[in-house]
């Protein structure tokens, strides 16, 4: 990580991107009134047949804001698409403030809904649920999640902007995150080490596949407004790096779930069936892993399908052929993420199982050797006294009664 750490190279890009922000600010306000008016159509009003209407209905909102200790009303235009999704009096909005010319008032424009209050409530509900159900282990998982986000913000994002190798950035950061989270949540044990080694193996498999498919399929990421904006501010190569690193990080959580479950299966089987040899233990644990694998693949597939649903609806609306649909930029990226993450976690199951069998076998052998050594170091009784002590005292044993005495 030290070799990949950015040393301020990303600051020049950020300074260039933020140069336009002088005097521009953001305020939050409450809608107190709405009205409609007729206005000229623009490209955002394009109809299904591709034409732009000459006139359309525009929506205006009167928003009460507080600025510099003063309350005032400002009127802003609201996109038609926003009003169709649910918009009315009492909604909180975020507005962009543009400074006016000398002696002129500032201008305001609609930016987004203000979602602080509902998001805070939902976050508090999540933490309460984790604390009630998971208790300390659940809270430790939340701490691990915060560490993961801190790693992404302080290392992954600056490193990608600085042009570091995306495969190394993704794999190294994922390995660090999992090392901290696993030992923090599950403690120091052979089982946790097994899960960590299996996770690291899965991460590198995922990284290799992500690098290959992003290159072979030319996944450049230029399928959304955010990616186009980032491409203009940086370079096209940086967008490909973001896609590649994103594939590595995307399946990290489900990969961890698979490996810790598989490691637990190996150690529980070893605990309750110590007579199993390595092959039998591997076979039994893999049976559990296969059941988990099937449900996990469904989870990944439906998760990505849900994210890509708006794009799928849009493509289906225009009647795109299935082959073209599945190989189009946005859909191909989602399919690639799904398949790369799935292959990584599938291979992580036998890898984790094999690692667990090897470690548990070594731990059992070491325990047996220690037990045998301790037994042989005890001084054996010698002479007649020793022989007398070694012979069982049959007279002192309680006599068996009833039917068991005759057996």
Coordinates of C-alpha atoms in Angstrom, one line a residue:
X1 CA 0.0 0.0 0.0
X2 CA 2.9 2.4 0.8
X3 CA 4.1 2.0 -2.8
X4 CA 0.7 2.8 -4.2
X5 CA -0.1 5.6 -1.9
X6 CA -0.8 8.9 -3.8
X7 CA 1.5 11.8 -2.7
X8 CA -0.6 14.7 -3.7
X9 CA -0.8 13.8 -7.5
X10 CA -4.6 13.9 -7.3
X11 CA -4.8 17.4 -6.0
X12 CA -4.0 19.1 -9.3
X13 CA -7.0 17.3 -10.9
X14 CA -9.3 18.3 -8.0
X15 CA -8.1 22.0 -8.1
X16 CA -8.8 22.1 -11.8
X17 CA -12.2 20.6 -11.4
X18 CA -13.1 22.9 -8.6
X19 CA -11.9 26.1 -10.3
X20 CA -15.5 27.0 -11.4
X21 CA -16.8 26.9 -7.8
X22 CA -15.6 30.4 -6.7
X23 CA -18.7 32.0 -5.2
X24 CA -21.0 29.1 -5.9
X25 CA -22.7 27.6 -2.9
X26 CA -25.5 25.3 -1.9
X27 CA -28.6 26.1 0.3
X28 CA -31.5 24.0 1.6
X29 CA -35.1 25.3 1.5
X30 CA -38.7 24.2 1.9
X31 CA -41.2 24.4 -0.9
X32 CA -44.1 26.7 0.1
X33 CA -45.9 26.9 -3.3
X34 CA -45.9 25.6 -6.9
X35 CA -47.2 26.9 -10.2
X36 CA -47.2 25.9 -13.9
X37 CA -46.6 27.9 -17.0
X38 CA -46.1 27.4 -20.7
X39 CA -42.5 27.5 -21.9
X40 CA -40.4 26.5 -24.9
X41 CA -39.4 22.8 -25.2
X42 CA -35.8 21.6 -24.7
X43 CA -34.0 18.3 -25.3
X44 CA -35.0 17.1 -21.9
X45 CA -38.6 17.0 -23.1
X46 CA -37.8 14.8 -26.1
X47 CA -40.7 12.5 -26.9
X48 CA -40.7 8.8 -27.7
X49 CA -40.6 9.5 -31.5
X50 CA -37.5 11.6 -31.0
X51 CA -39.1 15.0 -31.6
X52 CA -38.8 18.0 -29.2
X53 CA -42.1 19.8 -28.7
X54 CA -42.2 23.5 -29.5
X55 CA -43.9 24.3 -26.1
X56 CA -44.3 22.3 -22.9
X57 CA -45.4 22.8 -19.4
X58 CA -42.8 24.1 -16.9
X59 CA -43.1 23.9 -13.2
X60 CA -41.9 26.6 -10.8
X61 CA -41.5 26.2 -7.0
X62 CA -41.4 28.9 -4.4
X63 CA -38.8 27.9 -1.9
X64 CA -38.2 29.4 1.6
X65 CA -34.5 29.6 2.4
X66 CA -32.4 31.0 5.2
X67 CA -29.2 32.7 4.3
X68 CA -27.0 34.9 6.4
X69 CA -29.6 34.8 9.1
X70 CA -32.4 36.1 6.9
X71 CA -35.4 34.2 5.6
X72 CA -36.4 34.9 2.0
X73 CA -38.4 33.3 -0.9
X74 CA -36.9 32.4 -4.2
X75 CA -38.4 30.8 -7.2
X76 CA -36.7 28.0 -9.1
X77 CA -37.6 25.8 -12.1
X78 CA -38.2 22.2 -11.4
X79 CA -37.6 19.5 -14.1
X80 CA -40.8 17.9 -15.4
X81 CA -39.3 14.4 -14.6
X82 CA -38.9 15.4 -11.0
X83 CA -42.5 16.6 -10.6
X84 CA -43.8 13.3 -12.1
X85 CA -41.9 11.3 -9.4
X86 CA -43.6 13.1 -6.6
X87 CA -43.2 16.7 -5.7
X88 CA -45.2 19.2 -3.6
X89 CA -45.5 21.7 -0.9
X90 CA -43.5 20.8 2.2
X91 CA -40.7 19.0 0.4
X92 CA -37.1 20.0 1.2
X93 CA -34.9 20.9 -1.7
X94 CA -31.2 21.6 -2.2
X95 CA -30.5 24.6 -4.4
X96 CA -27.4 25.8 -6.1
X97 CA -26.6 29.5 -5.5
X98 CA -24.9 31.4 -8.3
X99 CA -23.5 34.8 -7.3
X100 CA -24.9 37.7 -9.2
X101 CA -23.1 40.4 -11.0
X102 CA -22.0 43.5 -9.0
X103 CA -25.0 44.9 -7.3
X104 CA -27.3 42.1 -8.5
X105 CA -29.0 39.4 -6.4
X106 CA -27.8 35.8 -6.6
X107 CA -29.6 33.3 -8.8
X108 CA -30.8 29.9 -7.6
X109 CA -31.4 26.6 -9.4
X110 CA -32.9 23.3 -8.4
X111 CA -30.2 20.7 -7.6
X112 CA -31.9 17.8 -5.7
X113 CA -34.1 16.8 -2.9
X114 CA -32.7 17.3 0.6
X115 CA -32.7 13.8 2.1
X116 CA -30.8 14.3 5.3
X117 CA -33.6 13.7 7.7
X118 CA -35.0 10.4 6.3
X119 CA -31.5 9.1 5.8
X120 CA -30.5 9.8 9.4
X121 CA -33.7 8.1 10.6
X122 CA -32.9 5.0 8.4
X123 CA -29.3 4.9 9.6
X124 CA -30.4 5.1 13.2
X125 CA -32.9 2.3 12.6
X126 CA -30.2 0.2 11.0
X127 CA -27.8 0.7 14.0
X128 CA -30.5 0.0 16.5
X129 CA -31.4 -3.3 14.6
X130 CA -27.8 -4.3 14.5
X131 CA -27.3 -3.6 18.2
X132 CA -30.4 -5.5 19.3
X133 CA -29.8 -8.6 17.1
X134 CA -26.1 -8.7 16.7
X135 CA -25.1 -7.0 20.0
X136 CA -21.3 -6.5 20.3
X137 CA -20.4 -8.5 17.2
X138 CA -22.9 -6.5 15.2
X139 CA -21.5 -3.2 16.4
X140 CA -18.0 -4.4 15.6
X141 CA -19.2 -5.2 12.1
X142 CA -20.4 -1.6 11.8
X143 CA -17.0 -0.4 12.9
X144 CA -15.4 -2.6 10.2
X145 CA -17.8 -1.1 7.7
X146 CA -16.6 2.4 8.7
X147 CA -13.0 1.3 8.3
X148 CA -13.8 0.0 4.8
X149 CA -15.4 3.2 3.7
X150 CA -12.4 5.2 5.2
X151 CA -10.0 3.1 3.2
X152 CA -11.9 3.7 0.0
X153 CA -12.1 7.5 0.6
X154 CA -8.5 8.0 1.8
X155 CA -6.7 5.5 -0.4
X156 CA -8.7 4.0 -3.3
X157 CA -10.2 7.2 -4.8
X158 CA -7.0 9.3 -4.6
X159 CA -4.9 6.4 -5.9
X160 CA -7.1 6.0 -8.9
X161 CA -7.1 9.7 -9.6
X162 CA -3.3 9.6 -9.3
X163 CA -3.1 6.9 -12.0
X164 CA -2.0 4.0 -9.9
X165 CA -2.5 0.4 -11.2
X166 CA -6.2 -0.3 -10.7
X167 CA -5.6 -4.1 -10.2
X168 CA -3.1 -3.5 -7.4
X169 CA -5.2 -0.7 -5.9
X170 CA -8.3 -2.9 -5.8
X171 CA -6.6 -6.1 -4.6
X172 CA -4.4 -4.4 -2.0
X173 CA -7.2 -2.3 -0.5
X174 CA -9.6 -5.3 -0.6
X175 CA -7.1 -7.4 1.2
X176 CA -6.5 -4.8 3.8
X177 CA -10.2 -4.2 4.4
X178 CA -10.8 -7.9 4.9
X179 CA -7.8 -8.4 7.1
X180 CA -9.1 -5.8 9.5
X181 CA -12.8 -6.6 9.4
X182 CA -12.4 -10.4 9.8
X183 CA -10.1 -10.3 12.8
X184 CA -12.0 -7.4 14.3
X185 CA -15.4 -9.1 14.1
X186 CA -14.5 -12.8 14.4
X187 CA -11.4 -12.6 16.6
X188 CA -8.0 -14.2 16.3
X189 CA -8.4 -17.8 15.5
X190 CA -7.4 -20.5 13.0
X191 CA -11.0 -20.3 11.6
X192 CA -10.6 -16.6 10.9
X193 CA -7.2 -17.1 9.3
X194 CA -8.7 -19.8 7.1
X195 CA -11.5 -17.4 6.0
X196 CA -9.0 -14.6 5.4
X197 CA -6.7 -16.7 3.2
X198 CA -9.6 -18.0 1.2
X199 CA -10.9 -14.4 0.8
X200 CA -7.5 -13.2 -0.4
X201 CA -7.3 -16.1 -2.9
X202 CA -10.8 -15.1 -4.2
X203 CA -9.8 -11.5 -4.5
X204 CA -6.8 -12.2 -6.7
X205 CA -8.9 -14.5 -8.9
X206 CA -11.5 -11.7 -9.2
X207 CA -8.8 -9.1 -10.0
X208 CA -7.3 -11.2 -12.8
X209 CA -10.7 -11.9 -14.4
X210 CA -11.7 -8.2 -14.0
X211 CA -8.5 -7.1 -15.8
X212 CA -9.0 -9.6 -18.6
X213 CA -12.7 -8.8 -19.3
X214 CA -12.3 -5.1 -19.1
X215 CA -9.6 -5.2 -21.7
X216 CA -11.0 -7.9 -24.0
X217 CA -14.6 -6.4 -24.0
X218 CA -13.4 -2.7 -24.1
X219 CA -15.4 -1.8 -21.0
X220 CA -14.6 1.9 -20.9
X221 CA -17.4 2.9 -18.5
X222 CA -18.7 5.7 -20.8
X223 CA -22.3 4.9 -20.3
X224 CA -23.5 7.4 -17.8
X225 CA -23.4 11.2 -17.3
X226 CA -21.2 10.8 -14.2
X227 CA -18.6 8.8 -16.1
X228 CA -18.6 11.2 -19.0
X229 CA -18.0 14.1 -16.6
X230 CA -15.2 12.2 -14.9
X231 CA -13.7 11.4 -18.3
X232 CA -13.6 15.1 -19.2
X233 CA -12.0 16.0 -15.9
X234 CA -9.4 13.2 -16.1
X235 CA -8.8 10.8 -19.0
X236 CA -10.6 7.9 -20.6
X237 CA -7.9 5.5 -19.1
X238 CA -9.0 6.7 -15.6
X239 CA -12.6 5.6 -16.3
X240 CA -11.4 2.1 -17.3
X241 CA -9.4 2.0 -14.1
X242 CA -12.6 2.9 -12.1
X243 CA -14.5 0.1 -13.8
X244 CA -11.8 -2.4 -13.2
X245 CA -11.3 -1.5 -9.5
X246 CA -15.1 -1.4 -9.0
X247 CA -15.3 -5.0 -10.2
X248 CA -12.8 -6.1 -7.6
X249 CA -14.6 -4.3 -4.8
X250 CA -18.1 -5.1 -5.9
X251 CA -18.1 -8.8 -4.8
X252 CA -16.1 -8.3 -1.7
X253 CA -18.9 -8.5 0.8
X254 CA -20.5 -11.6 -0.6
X255 CA -17.1 -13.2 -1.0
X256 CA -16.4 -12.6 2.7
X257 CA -19.8 -14.2 3.5
X258 CA -18.9 -17.3 1.6
X259 CA -15.4 -17.8 3.0
X260 CA -16.3 -17.3 6.7
X261 CA -19.3 -19.7 6.3
X262 CA -17.0 -22.3 4.6
X263 CA -14.3 -21.9 7.2
X264 CA -16.9 -22.4 10.0
X265 CA -18.2 -25.5 8.3
X266 CA -14.7 -27.0 8.1
X267 CA -13.9 -26.3 11.8
X268 CA -17.3 -27.4 13.0
X269 CA -17.0 -30.7 11.1
X270 CA -13.5 -31.2 12.5
X271 CA -14.8 -30.6 16.0
X272 CA -17.7 -33.0 15.9
X273 CA -16.2 -35.6 13.6
X274 CA -12.5 -35.8 14.5
X275 CA -12.2 -39.2 12.9
X276 CA -12.6 -37.9 9.4
X277 CA -9.4 -37.8 7.3
X278 CA -8.5 -34.9 5.0
X279 CA -10.4 -36.2 2.0
X280 CA -13.5 -37.0 3.9
X281 CA -13.5 -33.6 5.7
X282 CA -13.0 -31.8 2.3
X283 CA -15.9 -33.7 0.7
X284 CA -18.3 -33.1 3.6
X285 CA -17.4 -29.4 3.8
X286 CA -17.8 -29.0 0.0
X287 CA -21.3 -30.4 0.2
X288 CA -22.2 -27.5 2.5
X289 CA -20.3 -25.1 0.2
X290 CA -22.2 -26.1 -2.9
X291 CA -25.6 -25.5 -1.2
X292 CA -24.4 -22.0 -0.1
X293 CA -22.9 -21.3 -3.6
X294 CA -26.2 -21.8 -5.4
X295 CA -28.1 -19.3 -3.2
X296 CA -25.3 -16.8 -3.3
X297 CA -25.2 -16.8 -7.1
X298 CA -28.9 -15.9 -7.2
X299 CA -28.2 -13.1 -4.7
X300 CA -25.5 -11.5 -6.9
X301 CA -27.5 -11.9 -10.1
X302 CA -30.7 -10.3 -8.7
X303 CA -28.7 -7.6 -7.0
X304 CA -27.1 -6.4 -10.2
X305 CA -30.3 -6.9 -12.2
X306 CA -32.1 -4.6 -9.7
X307 CA -29.4 -1.9 -10.2
X308 CA -29.5 -2.2 -14.0
X309 CA -33.3 -2.3 -14.2
X310 CA -33.8 1.3 -15.5
X311 CA -31.4 0.7 -18.3
X312 CA -33.0 -2.6 -19.1
X313 CA -36.4 -0.9 -19.3
X314 CA -35.1 1.8 -21.6
X315 CA -33.4 -0.6 -24.0
X316 CA -36.5 -2.8 -24.1
X317 CA -38.6 0.2 -24.8
X318 CA -36.8 0.8 -28.0
X319 CA -37.0 -2.9 -29.0
X320 CA -33.3 -3.6 -29.1
X321 CA -32.4 -7.2 -30.2
X322 CA -31.4 -9.5 -27.3
X323 CA -27.9 -10.0 -28.5
X324 CA -27.3 -6.3 -28.9
X325 CA -28.9 -5.7 -25.6
X326 CA -26.7 -8.1 -23.7
X327 CA -23.5 -6.7 -25.3
X328 CA -24.3 -3.0 -25.1
X329 CA -22.0 -1.0 -22.9
X330 CA -24.1 -0.6 -19.7
X331 CA -25.6 -4.0 -19.7
X332 CA -22.3 -5.7 -20.6
X333 CA -20.7 -4.0 -17.6
X334 CA -23.4 -5.3 -15.2
X335 CA -23.1 -8.8 -16.7
X336 CA -19.3 -8.7 -16.4
X337 CA -19.5 -7.7 -12.8
X338 CA -22.0 -10.5 -12.1
X339 CA -19.9 -13.2 -13.8
X340 CA -16.5 -12.0 -12.4
X341 CA -17.8 -11.8 -8.8
X342 CA -19.6 -15.2 -9.2
X343 CA -16.5 -17.0 -10.6
X344 CA -14.4 -15.5 -7.8
X345 CA -16.7 -16.6 -5.0
X346 CA -17.2 -20.1 -6.6
X347 CA -13.5 -20.7 -6.7
X348 CA -13.1 -19.3 -3.2
X349 CA -15.2 -22.2 -1.8
X350 CA -12.9 -25.1 -2.7
X351 CA -9.8 -22.9 -2.0
X352 CA -11.1 -22.0 1.5
X353 CA -12.1 -25.6 2.2
X354 CA -8.7 -26.9 1.2
X355 CA -6.9 -24.2 3.3
X356 CA -9.2 -25.0 6.3
X357 CA -8.6 -28.8 6.0
X358 CA -4.8 -28.2 5.9
X359 CA -4.8 -25.8 8.8
X360 CA -7.2 -27.9 10.9
X361 CA -5.1 -31.1 10.2
X362 CA -2.0 -29.3 11.2
X363 CA -3.6 -28.0 14.4
X364 CA -4.9 -31.4 15.3
X365 CA -1.6 -33.1 14.7
X366 CA 0.2 -30.5 16.9
X367 CA -2.4 -31.0 19.6
X368 CA -2.0 -34.7 19.5
X369 CA 1.8 -34.5 19.6
X370 CA 1.6 -32.1 22.6
X371 CA -0.8 -34.4 24.4
X372 CA 1.3 -37.5 23.8
X373 CA 4.5 -35.7 24.8
X374 CA 2.9 -34.6 28.1
X375 CA 1.7 -38.1 28.8
X376 CA 5.2 -39.7 28.3
X377 CA 6.9 -37.2 30.5
X378 CA 5.0 -38.2 33.6
X379 CA 7.1 -40.4 35.9
X380 CA 5.9 -44.0 35.9
X381 CA 5.7 -45.8 39.3
X382 CA 8.6 -48.3 39.8
X383 CA 9.2 -51.4 41.9
X384 CA 6.6 -53.3 43.9
X385 CA 4.8 -50.1 44.8
X386 CA 4.6 -49.2 41.2
X387 CA 3.3 -52.6 40.2
X388 CA 0.8 -52.6 43.0
X389 CA -0.3 -49.1 41.9
X390 CA -0.6 -50.2 38.3
X391 CA -2.8 -53.2 39.1
X392 CA -6.5 -52.4 39.3
X393 CA -8.0 -52.7 42.7
X394 CA -10.8 -55.0 41.9
X395 CA -12.0 -55.2 45.5
X396 CA -12.5 -51.4 45.7
X397 CA -14.7 -51.3 42.6
X398 CA -18.5 -51.4 43.2
X399 CA -20.0 -54.6 42.1
X400 CA -22.3 -54.6 39.1
X401 CA -25.9 -55.4 39.9
X402 CA -28.7 -56.9 38.1
X403 CA -28.6 -57.8 34.4
X404 CA -25.4 -55.8 33.7
X405 CA -23.5 -58.1 36.2
X406 CA -24.2 -61.1 34.0
X407 CA -23.0 -59.5 30.8

